[in-house]
Amino acid sequence: MSLPPLILKRNEDRRLRAGHLWVFSNEVDTARVPLTAFAPGDAVEIRDHGGGFLGSGYVNPNSLICARILSRDEHYPPDRAFLVRRLNNALALRARLYPRPFYRLLFGESDGLPGLVVDRYGEVLVAQITTAGMERMQDDIVAALVTVLKPTGILWRNDVSIRELEGLPLYADTAYGVLPERVIVEEHGRKFEVALAGGQKTGWFFDQHDNRGRLARYVPGRRVLDVFSYVGAWAIQALAWGAREALCVDSSVAALALAEHNAALNGVRIGVRKADAFDGLRALHADGEKFDVVILDPPAFVKRKKDLAAGRDAYRRLNQLGMQLLAHDGLLISCSCSHHLPAEELLAAIQSAARHVNREVQLLERSGQAADHPVHPAIPETGYLKAFFVRVFGEPR
Ligand code: SAH
């Protein structure tokens, strides 16, 4: 079976040959193949101007990224067996790296399946589709997941707003089997309960696994502030590693209730404060509170490139508020999951924040996302998480 071709303009094949998987709509030779000939999600063969095969994948005429490559093998179109092979390849990495079955099993483009993300909570899988092409393959995806992992349940968390760019509806729904309301995640030997349908993103932030592991040597005996705490992952890990006290700040009552529940599950006690982070930090400062370790792990402030200036400023203000709460010789863990904010700019925001409050900073560790979120070197968008471990000293102003 050969698929209808999507033909590129002259020289527009270079990026794809260098490893990228996306075709932008202005790269298509629409005089020869009008994009309007396709429906969102149609399977296509992507060919260069001379007709050379580049890959098979899927198209969405309504999206700026109008096509994505799945397979680069002309004789191996993306069918169910193909999905099984890609899933097995993704699983092989995680099974080698993680002693327990809690991780991002599949990370879109980086694992060769653009538009699909799958998280694993033991026998329960949470999957998220972000493109019309993958939406068409839903049944095959579920069948492939069942073949490879034999889960008891699969949930679609197809409720992220970027789906709207592809003209897809937002919904969360059972894809397969039976789903509990909550699942347990194990991380560094500790247990956390997360809500499947109502939680943030797919329920748990696996990308911070290694960074939370890095806490261990910094926290014994220390007082810790976990800002944007969600269900308490950082705070509870800190306490489990010997922190003296930990306070969670988040604007979500449901998240904080789960954080308290999770603390109990691990035999520790946390404090919680429901507040907008900026307001909450100001209030803590006004009360004269001090912490030895402050963790800032906010949602992305720069969701689109045009938000960069405003986002950069928000990171600077947030880091400044965090630093004001640090005792004389403290540790700031400053994260950003905004792809559009380069690491150096976050570091510059930290340095600038330090000068504003007359503190000195030393960068101790710089890190990114855990290995279950591998980066595709040709697709910079796949590398998004920054985590800086910064010593902050000098008397606070
Ligand atoms: N640190 C968490 C992940 C954070 S997710 C972890 O490691 O698991 C982002 C969290 O920020 C969510 O729980 C959300 O409720 C919270 N949030 C978003 N905007 C906020 C704001 N302005 N003030 C306080 N919390 C906020």
Short mmCIF file of C-alpha atoms and ligand atoms in Angstrom, two decimals:
data_model
loop_
_atom_site.label_atom_id
_atom_site.label_comp_id
_atom_site.label_asym_id
_atom_site.label_seq_id
_atom_site.Cartn_x
_atom_site.Cartn_y
_atom_site.Cartn_z
CA MET A 1 0.00 0.00 0.00
CA SER A 2 1.48 3.33 -0.85
CA LEU A 3 0.36 6.49 0.88
CA PRO A 4 -0.49 9.79 -0.83
CA PRO A 5 2.59 12.00 -1.12
CA LEU A 6 3.26 15.32 0.55
CA ILE A 7 5.91 17.03 -1.59
CA LEU A 8 8.27 19.65 -0.23
CA LYS A 9 9.66 22.69 -1.97
CA ARG A 10 13.22 22.58 -3.22
CA ASN A 11 15.81 22.36 -0.40
CA GLU A 12 13.15 22.13 2.29
CA ASP A 13 14.21 18.52 2.97
CA ARG A 14 17.46 19.51 4.68
CA ARG A 15 16.18 19.79 8.22
CA LEU A 16 14.35 16.49 7.93
CA ARG A 17 17.46 14.76 6.56
CA ALA A 18 19.37 16.16 9.53
CA GLY A 19 17.00 14.35 11.86
CA HIS A 20 14.08 16.63 12.51
CA LEU A 21 10.60 15.13 12.29
CA TRP A 22 8.43 18.16 11.56
CA VAL A 23 7.29 19.73 8.31
CA PHE A 24 6.10 23.34 8.46
CA SER A 25 3.28 24.36 6.16
CA ASN A 26 5.38 26.91 4.25
CA GLU A 27 7.79 24.13 3.23
CA VAL A 28 5.21 22.22 1.24
CA ASP A 29 5.03 22.57 -2.54
CA THR A 30 1.34 23.38 -2.48
CA ALA A 31 1.30 24.08 -6.22
CA ARG A 32 1.87 20.35 -6.74
CA VAL A 33 0.09 19.00 -3.69
CA PRO A 34 -2.36 21.41 -2.09
CA LEU A 35 -2.61 20.90 1.65
CA THR A 36 -6.35 21.28 1.29
CA ALA A 37 -6.35 17.87 -0.37
CA PHE A 38 -5.79 16.32 3.06
CA ALA A 39 -7.96 15.90 6.11
CA PRO A 40 -6.41 16.33 9.60
CA GLY A 41 -4.63 13.14 10.55
CA ASP A 42 -4.32 11.60 7.08
CA ALA A 43 -1.36 9.28 6.63
CA VAL A 44 1.14 10.53 4.04
CA GLU A 45 4.51 9.89 2.52
CA ILE A 46 6.77 12.90 2.78
CA ARG A 47 8.93 13.37 -0.32
CA ASP A 48 11.54 15.90 -1.34
CA HIS A 49 11.21 18.12 -4.37
CA GLY A 50 12.73 15.48 -6.63
CA GLY A 51 10.39 12.80 -5.30
CA GLY A 52 12.91 11.18 -2.95
CA PHE A 53 11.37 9.42 0.06
CA LEU A 54 11.93 11.18 3.39
CA GLY A 55 9.53 9.34 5.65
CA SER A 56 5.98 8.31 6.25
CA GLY A 57 3.87 10.03 8.82
CA TYR A 58 0.77 12.07 9.15
CA VAL A 59 -0.52 15.46 8.09
CA ASN A 60 -2.67 18.22 9.51
CA PRO A 61 -3.42 20.93 6.94
CA ASN A 62 -4.75 23.24 9.67
CA SER A 63 -1.63 23.26 11.80
CA LEU A 64 1.59 25.24 11.42
CA ILE A 65 3.47 21.98 11.91
CA CYS A 66 1.60 20.40 9.04
CA ALA A 67 3.22 16.98 9.07
CA ARG A 68 5.37 14.76 11.29
CA ILE A 69 7.51 11.79 10.36
CA LEU A 70 6.92 8.48 12.09
CA SER A 71 8.94 6.04 9.99
CA ARG A 72 11.97 6.66 7.81
CA ASP A 73 11.76 3.22 6.24
CA GLU A 74 9.82 3.22 2.98
CA HIS A 75 8.94 -0.44 3.43
CA TYR A 76 7.86 -0.08 7.01
CA PRO A 77 4.78 2.15 7.28
CA PRO A 78 3.47 3.11 10.70
CA ASP A 79 1.01 0.36 11.57
CA ARG A 80 0.27 -1.51 14.79
CA ALA A 81 3.41 -3.65 14.57
CA PHE A 82 5.44 -0.49 14.11
CA LEU A 83 3.91 0.99 17.27
CA VAL A 84 4.73 -2.18 19.19
CA ARG A 85 8.33 -1.95 18.07
CA ARG A 86 8.69 1.68 19.08
CA LEU A 87 7.05 0.98 22.44
CA ASN A 88 9.34 -1.94 23.11
CA ASN A 89 12.33 0.23 22.31
CA ALA A 90 11.09 2.90 24.73
CA LEU A 91 10.37 0.32 27.41
CA ALA A 92 13.84 -1.21 27.09
CA LEU A 93 15.42 2.10 28.17
CA ARG A 94 13.13 2.65 31.14
CA ALA A 95 13.29 -0.94 32.34
CA ARG A 96 17.09 -0.65 32.41
CA LEU A 97 17.10 2.66 34.29
CA TYR A 98 14.29 2.30 36.79
CA PRO A 99 13.99 -0.49 39.35
CA ARG A 100 10.24 0.06 39.70
CA PRO A 101 7.60 0.60 36.98
CA PHE A 102 6.99 4.32 37.54
CA TYR A 103 8.22 6.59 34.78
CA ARG A 104 7.44 8.31 31.52
CA LEU A 105 7.29 5.30 29.25
CA LEU A 106 7.14 7.21 26.01
CA PHE A 107 8.15 10.79 25.30
CA GLY A 108 6.78 11.78 21.90
CA GLU A 109 9.27 12.84 19.26
CA SER A 110 12.22 11.70 21.39
CA ASP A 111 10.92 8.13 21.31
CA GLY A 112 9.98 8.25 17.65
CA LEU A 113 6.25 8.67 18.17
CA PRO A 114 5.48 12.38 17.67
CA GLY A 115 2.28 13.50 19.35
CA LEU A 116 2.10 10.73 21.95
CA VAL A 117 3.14 10.67 25.59
CA VAL A 118 2.60 7.73 27.95
CA ASP A 119 3.25 7.64 31.69
CA ARG A 120 3.40 4.41 33.63
CA TYR A 121 2.01 3.98 37.13
CA GLY A 122 2.66 0.30 37.65
CA GLU A 123 -0.17 -1.51 35.92
CA VAL A 124 -2.00 1.68 34.98
CA LEU A 125 -1.02 3.80 32.00
CA VAL A 126 -1.90 7.39 31.31
CA ALA A 127 -1.62 8.42 27.67
CA GLN A 128 -1.87 11.78 26.01
CA ILE A 129 -2.28 12.53 22.33
CA THR A 130 -1.53 15.99 20.97
CA THR A 131 -1.91 15.58 17.19
CA ALA A 132 -4.70 14.64 14.80
CA GLY A 133 -2.46 11.97 13.24
CA MET A 134 -2.02 10.16 16.53
CA GLU A 135 -5.72 10.59 17.33
CA ARG A 136 -6.48 8.57 14.19
CA MET A 137 -4.23 5.80 15.50
CA GLN A 138 -5.93 5.61 18.89
CA ASP A 139 -7.17 2.05 18.54
CA ASP A 140 -3.78 0.80 17.37
CA ILE A 141 -2.06 2.68 20.20
CA VAL A 142 -4.27 1.05 22.82
CA ALA A 143 -3.80 -2.38 21.23
CA ALA A 144 -0.02 -1.87 21.11
CA LEU A 145 0.11 -0.74 24.74
CA VAL A 146 -1.89 -3.78 25.79
CA THR A 147 0.41 -6.07 23.82
CA VAL A 148 3.61 -4.61 25.26
CA LEU A 149 2.60 -3.86 28.86
CA LYS A 150 -0.55 -5.81 29.69
CA PRO A 151 -1.91 -2.96 31.82
CA THR A 152 -5.08 -3.25 33.91
CA GLY A 153 -6.21 0.17 32.71
CA ILE A 154 -5.32 2.97 30.33
CA LEU A 155 -6.54 6.55 30.70
CA TRP A 156 -6.62 9.15 27.94
CA ARG A 157 -5.61 12.51 29.38
CA ASN A 158 -6.49 14.25 26.14
CA ASP A 159 -7.34 17.49 27.87
CA VAL A 160 -4.30 19.68 27.21
CA SER A 161 -4.97 22.94 25.44
CA ILE A 162 -2.30 22.44 22.74
CA ARG A 163 -4.70 19.92 21.22
CA GLU A 164 -6.77 22.91 20.11
CA LEU A 165 -3.98 23.85 17.69
CA GLU A 166 -4.75 20.59 15.91
CA GLY A 167 -8.51 21.09 16.06
CA LEU A 168 -8.92 18.27 18.57
CA PRO A 169 -11.50 18.14 21.36
CA LEU A 170 -10.41 18.15 25.01
CA TYR A 171 -11.44 15.16 27.12
CA ALA A 172 -10.27 12.65 29.73
CA ASP A 173 -11.67 9.18 29.28
CA THR A 174 -11.01 5.51 29.93
CA ALA A 175 -9.17 4.01 26.96
CA TYR A 176 -8.99 0.46 28.26
CA GLY A 177 -9.78 -1.73 31.26
CA VAL A 178 -10.64 -0.47 34.71
CA LEU A 179 -9.20 2.65 36.27
CA PRO A 180 -8.88 3.51 39.95
CA GLU A 181 -9.55 7.09 40.99
CA ARG A 182 -6.06 7.40 42.36
CA VAL A 183 -2.79 5.62 41.79
CA ILE A 184 0.35 5.25 43.85
CA VAL A 185 3.69 6.39 42.48
CA GLU A 186 6.91 5.16 44.00
CA GLU A 187 9.91 7.45 43.87
CA HIS A 188 13.20 6.84 45.65
CA GLY A 189 11.40 4.31 47.81
CA ARG A 190 8.66 6.70 48.92
CA LYS A 191 5.01 6.47 48.01
CA PHE A 192 2.79 9.20 46.63
CA GLU A 193 -0.87 9.07 45.78
CA VAL A 194 -2.02 11.09 42.80
CA ALA A 195 -5.44 11.69 41.29
CA LEU A 196 -5.64 10.28 37.79
CA ALA A 197 -8.34 12.34 36.15
CA GLY A 198 -8.22 15.51 38.23
CA GLY A 199 -4.44 15.86 38.63
CA GLN A 200 -2.03 18.16 36.84
CA LYS A 201 -0.82 17.04 33.41
CA THR A 202 -0.75 13.24 33.49
CA GLY A 203 -0.74 13.18 37.32
CA TRP A 204 2.89 13.18 38.38
CA PHE A 205 6.04 15.03 37.36
CA PHE A 206 8.41 12.21 36.55
CA ASP A 207 10.79 14.66 34.89
CA GLN A 208 12.00 15.86 38.33
CA HIS A 209 12.86 12.37 39.58
CA ASP A 210 16.63 12.82 39.49
CA ASN A 211 16.52 16.38 40.76
CA ARG A 212 14.49 15.37 43.79
CA GLY A 213 17.12 12.67 44.32
CA ARG A 214 19.76 15.41 44.38
CA LEU A 215 18.08 16.90 47.45
CA ALA A 216 19.40 14.21 49.76
CA ARG A 217 22.73 15.77 50.69
CA TYR A 218 21.40 19.30 51.08
CA VAL A 219 18.50 18.84 53.46
CA PRO A 220 19.34 16.95 56.68
CA GLY A 221 18.38 19.11 59.64
CA ARG A 222 17.17 21.92 57.39
CA ARG A 223 13.95 23.88 57.09
CA VAL A 224 12.54 23.56 53.58
CA LEU A 225 10.05 25.61 51.58
CA ASP A 226 8.44 23.87 48.59
CA VAL A 227 6.79 26.44 46.33
CA PHE A 228 4.32 25.24 43.66
CA SER A 229 4.37 22.03 45.65
CA TYR A 230 1.50 20.22 43.91
CA VAL A 231 1.13 16.93 45.88
CA GLY A 232 4.25 17.52 47.97
CA ALA A 233 6.88 15.60 46.04
CA TRP A 234 9.88 17.79 46.90
CA ALA A 235 8.84 18.53 50.48
CA ILE A 236 8.16 14.92 51.36
CA GLN A 237 11.40 13.70 49.77
CA ALA A 238 13.23 16.37 51.74
CA LEU A 239 11.66 15.22 55.00
CA ALA A 240 12.35 11.60 54.19
CA TRP A 241 16.00 12.59 53.77
CA GLY A 242 16.09 14.21 57.17
CA ALA A 243 14.85 17.77 56.71
CA ARG A 244 13.71 19.25 60.01
CA GLU A 245 10.57 20.85 58.66
CA ALA A 246 8.90 21.47 55.31
CA LEU A 247 6.21 23.87 54.16
CA CYS A 248 4.27 23.48 50.91
CA VAL A 249 2.81 26.46 49.07
CA ASP A 250 0.33 25.94 46.25
CA SER A 251 -2.83 27.61 44.98
CA SER A 252 -4.70 24.31 44.70
CA VAL A 253 -6.57 23.08 47.76
CA ALA A 254 -6.92 19.61 46.23
CA ALA A 255 -3.17 19.37 45.62
CA LEU A 256 -2.38 20.43 49.18
CA ALA A 257 -4.87 17.94 50.62
CA LEU A 258 -3.10 15.19 48.70
CA ALA A 259 0.25 16.54 49.86
CA GLU A 260 -0.85 16.15 53.49
CA HIS A 261 -2.17 12.70 52.74
CA ASN A 262 1.12 11.76 51.08
CA ALA A 263 3.12 13.04 54.01
CA ALA A 264 1.13 10.75 56.30
CA LEU A 265 1.63 7.87 53.87
CA ASN A 266 5.38 8.31 54.37
CA GLY A 267 5.27 8.88 58.11
CA VAL A 268 6.24 12.56 57.98
CA ARG A 269 4.41 15.85 58.61
CA ILE A 270 4.32 18.85 56.34
CA GLY A 271 2.90 22.31 56.69
CA VAL A 272 0.68 23.61 53.89
CA ARG A 273 -0.30 27.07 52.86
CA LYS A 274 -2.86 27.76 50.15
CA ALA A 275 -1.81 30.88 48.31
CA ASP A 276 -0.75 32.37 45.06
CA ALA A 277 2.99 31.75 45.17
CA PHE A 278 3.99 35.39 44.76
CA ASP A 279 1.56 36.56 47.44
CA GLY A 280 2.43 33.64 49.72
CA LEU A 281 6.16 34.35 49.54
CA ARG A 282 5.60 38.03 50.25
CA ALA A 283 3.46 37.15 53.25
CA LEU A 284 6.08 34.75 54.62
CA HIS A 285 8.70 37.46 54.22
CA ALA A 286 6.49 40.00 55.99
CA ASP A 287 6.15 37.51 58.85
CA GLY A 288 9.94 37.26 59.11
CA GLU A 289 10.05 33.57 58.19
CA LYS A 290 13.36 32.03 57.08
CA PHE A 291 14.21 28.76 55.38
CA ASP A 292 17.46 26.94 54.65
CA VAL A 293 16.28 25.46 51.36
CA VAL A 294 13.76 27.03 48.98
CA ILE A 295 12.46 25.05 46.01
CA LEU A 296 10.80 26.92 43.14
CA ASP A 297 9.22 24.52 40.67
CA PRO A 298 6.55 26.58 38.89
CA PRO A 299 4.40 25.81 35.88
CA ALA A 300 5.74 27.22 32.60
CA PHE A 301 5.64 31.02 32.67
CA VAL A 302 6.63 31.21 28.99
CA LYS A 303 4.16 29.09 27.08
CA ARG A 304 4.64 30.95 23.79
CA LYS A 305 7.62 32.77 22.44
CA LYS A 306 5.86 36.11 22.59
CA ASP A 307 5.53 35.70 26.37
CA LEU A 308 9.30 35.57 26.81
CA ALA A 309 9.84 39.11 28.14
CA ALA A 310 6.98 38.89 30.65
CA GLY A 311 8.01 35.35 31.62
CA ARG A 312 11.64 36.29 32.16
CA ASP A 313 10.51 39.02 34.50
CA ALA A 314 8.22 36.64 36.40
CA TYR A 315 11.12 34.22 36.94
CA ARG A 316 13.26 37.08 38.21
CA ARG A 317 10.61 38.27 40.64
CA LEU A 318 9.89 34.74 41.84
CA ASN A 319 13.55 34.00 42.45
CA GLN A 320 13.97 37.27 44.26
CA LEU A 321 11.05 36.46 46.57
CA GLY A 322 12.51 33.00 47.16
CA MET A 323 15.94 34.38 47.99
CA GLN A 324 14.52 36.86 50.48
CA LEU A 325 13.25 33.93 52.49
CA LEU A 326 16.59 32.14 52.59
CA ALA A 327 18.62 32.21 55.77
CA HIS A 328 22.20 33.47 55.63
CA ASP A 329 23.75 30.50 53.84
CA GLY A 330 20.93 28.77 52.05
CA LEU A 331 20.14 26.72 48.98
CA LEU A 332 17.81 27.81 46.21
CA ILE A 333 16.57 25.17 43.81
CA SER A 334 15.22 27.09 40.87
CA CYS A 335 13.44 25.29 38.07
CA SER A 336 11.80 26.21 34.81
CA CYS A 337 9.92 23.95 32.45
CA SER A 338 9.51 26.67 29.81
CA HIS A 339 11.18 25.45 26.66
CA HIS A 340 11.27 29.01 25.34
CA LEU A 341 13.35 30.21 28.28
CA PRO A 342 16.97 29.20 27.63
CA ALA A 343 18.91 27.87 30.62
CA GLU A 344 21.30 30.83 30.51
CA GLU A 345 18.39 33.22 30.82
CA LEU A 346 17.09 31.50 33.93
CA LEU A 347 20.57 31.70 35.38
CA ALA A 348 20.72 35.38 34.47
CA ALA A 349 17.36 35.89 36.20
CA ILE A 350 18.75 34.22 39.33
CA GLN A 351 21.87 36.38 39.28
CA SER A 352 19.82 39.52 38.72
CA ALA A 353 17.47 38.56 41.56
CA ALA A 354 20.49 38.12 43.85
CA ARG A 355 21.76 41.60 43.06
CA HIS A 356 18.33 43.09 43.73
CA VAL A 357 18.40 41.73 47.28
CA ASN A 358 22.14 42.19 47.78
CA ARG A 359 22.97 38.49 48.07
CA GLU A 360 25.76 36.44 46.50
CA VAL A 361 25.04 33.28 44.54
CA GLN A 362 27.12 30.26 43.55
CA LEU A 363 25.85 27.73 41.04
CA LEU A 364 26.44 24.28 42.52
CA GLU A 365 24.59 22.00 40.12
CA ARG A 366 22.77 22.49 36.88
CA SER A 367 20.46 19.84 35.66
CA GLY A 368 17.55 19.07 33.39
CA GLN A 369 14.89 16.46 32.89
CA ALA A 370 15.32 12.82 33.91
CA ALA A 371 16.38 10.21 31.35
CA ASP A 372 12.82 8.98 30.85
CA HIS A 373 12.34 12.31 29.05
CA PRO A 374 15.20 11.91 26.57
CA VAL A 375 16.12 14.85 24.37
CA HIS A 376 16.06 14.53 20.60
CA PRO A 377 19.19 16.46 19.57
CA ALA A 378 17.61 17.65 16.32
CA ILE A 379 14.46 18.88 18.07
CA PRO A 380 15.38 21.44 20.72
CA GLU A 381 11.77 21.61 21.93
CA THR A 382 12.22 18.16 23.51
CA GLY A 383 14.68 19.62 26.04
CA TYR A 384 12.71 21.90 28.30
CA LEU A 385 13.44 21.41 32.01
CA LYS A 386 16.05 23.44 33.84
CA ALA A 387 16.97 22.94 37.49
CA PHE A 388 19.66 25.04 39.13
CA PHE A 389 20.98 24.31 42.61
CA VAL A 390 22.29 27.62 43.87
CA ARG A 391 23.96 28.57 47.12
CA VAL A 392 22.75 31.95 48.34
CA PHE A 393 24.76 33.77 50.99
CA GLY A 394 25.34 37.21 52.39
CA GLU A 395 22.94 38.97 54.69
CA PRO A 396 19.46 39.42 53.24
CA ARG A 397 18.32 42.96 52.69
N1 SAH B 1 6.59 20.87 42.09
C1 SAH B 1 5.60 19.92 41.65
C2 SAH B 1 5.04 20.25 40.31
C3 SAH B 1 4.44 21.61 40.19
S1 SAH B 1 3.08 21.67 39.10
C4 SAH B 1 6.17 18.51 41.65
O1 SAH B 1 7.39 18.36 41.72
O2 SAH B 1 5.40 17.57 41.54
C5 SAH B 1 2.56 23.29 39.28
C6 SAH B 1 1.79 23.54 40.55
O3 SAH B 1 1.71 24.95 40.68
C7 SAH B 1 0.37 23.03 40.57
O4 SAH B 1 0.16 22.25 41.71
C8 SAH B 1 -0.51 24.28 40.59
O5 SAH B 1 -1.63 24.14 41.43
C9 SAH B 1 0.44 25.28 41.17
N2 SAH B 1 0.24 26.68 40.78
C10 SAH B 1 0.02 27.18 39.56
N3 SAH B 1 0.00 28.52 39.58
C11 SAH B 1 0.21 28.88 40.88
C12 SAH B 1 0.32 30.12 41.56
N4 SAH B 1 0.22 31.27 40.92
N5 SAH B 1 0.57 30.11 42.88
C13 SAH B 1 0.71 28.94 43.55
N6 SAH B 1 0.62 27.74 42.95
C14 SAH B 1 0.37 27.70 41.64
#
